[in-house]
Amino acid sequence: MADTHLFEIDGSVLEGGGQILRMALCFSVLTKTPVRIRNIRQGRKKPGLAAQHLAGVELMRDICQGRLYKACLGSTEIEFYPGHIEHGRFVGHIQTAGSITLLLQATLPVAIFSSGPVTLDLRGGTNTDLAPQVDFLTEIFRPNMERFGASFDFDLIRRGYFPKGGGQCVIEVRPVQSLRPVTMVDVGSVTRFFGWSYVAGVLPLKIAHEMSSGAKSILNQIANSRADIEVYKESMDMAPEGNCSGIIIGCETSTGAILGGSALGEARKKGFQSGEEAAHEIQSAISVGACIDRHVQDMMIILMALADGTSRIRTEPLTMHTKTAIYVTELMTKAKFNIIEGNGSAIIECVGIGLRNINLPKNTTSY
């Protein structure tokens, strides 16, 4: 019989959005702690579960064969009883242009502690506002995740844009025995810039060229390194519905740091300006010696907390998402964080809990 004692979590604190929900469910599964989450997304105009969040909690339930109560569109409180993390194929279908990447963010830490390979078939929005674009997750976040000793394979089937969605990607995750701690405090010098500037639908390729030019105008101020930005128009096969434009830029340094910046095009904004905004995000990180940019910052918290040892990363001043991530992590685990601020940057230190994958046979070769 399941433990009827529920760990209570207030979803209205700090960031007050979907992040508390995602992280709480993730730690619920990994620590086998039943939870009641109330005041879900209380800080948003439309509180409660939107389609994206509902798909996320249902996907988490399926992966661990858990039990979920009170979850429906608009719910501001749910109860979740985690089970055993399974392997196999799982589908997360948002039904709207809600972000696929936020589904992946939530489920990845669970999948890497599964009993075998996990396939995530995720459907919804791939390049949307208020969430990382899928390309950012694969090209900027994934290399940073790999430092901890875990990774994933990614197959983009179709892109989905606001307002229809319709995107699909398939992610293959191999489980690990444990995560290793990382030390990333020396950014070194810039060795290269890379990126992609795209348009889709009826938008002219000229916009993608403008975004690329805007980005290069800023990147050239950061370092004397050539910016290799691919400019292209999505094929109708890959993006059958909707119009969209965007840019994703990466920066690699001599110490192996990977920093990123991104922007979506907007009707009321010139493409040149969107490109500048994406590049300014990299410039901001480099200017304070950060090894992790502001968007990857909060995604590192859960990996640091689960790692077997002490991790240290230098980043920009903490975002509200990162403060929220640390709050939920310390609330639900024995991980301890220490923040050292100075000279415009912050060093995040974390003594991880050294989570071991009890689901995986000991002689299994992990990533």
PDB file of C-alpha atoms in Angstrom, residues 89 119-122 153-157 168-172:
ATOM      1  CA  ARG A  89       8.660   4.217 -25.098  1.00  0.00           C
ATOM      2  CA  THR A 119      12.395   6.665 -25.768  1.00  0.00           C
ATOM      3  CA  LEU A 120      10.441   9.904 -25.384  1.00  0.00           C
ATOM      4  CA  ASP A 121       8.069  10.736 -28.231  1.00  0.00           C
ATOM      5  CA  LEU A 122       7.218  14.388 -27.587  1.00  0.00           C
ATOM      6  CA  ASP A 153      20.089  11.306 -28.794  1.00  0.00           C
ATOM      7  CA  PHE A 154      17.639  13.584 -30.535  1.00  0.00           C
ATOM      8  CA  ASP A 155      15.682  13.107 -33.752  1.00  0.00           C
ATOM      9  CA  LEU A 156      13.600  16.064 -34.953  1.00  0.00           C
ATOM     10  CA  ILE A 157      10.672  14.740 -36.983  1.00  0.00           C
ATOM     11  CA  GLN A 168       7.401  16.138 -32.969  1.00  0.00           C
ATOM     12  CA  CYS A 169      10.768  14.909 -31.777  1.00  0.00           C
ATOM     13  CA  VAL A 170      11.986  11.554 -30.538  1.00  0.00           C
ATOM     14  CA  ILE A 171      14.595  11.434 -27.773  1.00  0.00           C
ATOM     15  CA  GLU A 172      16.595   8.343 -26.840  1.00  0.00           C
TER      16      GLU A 172
END
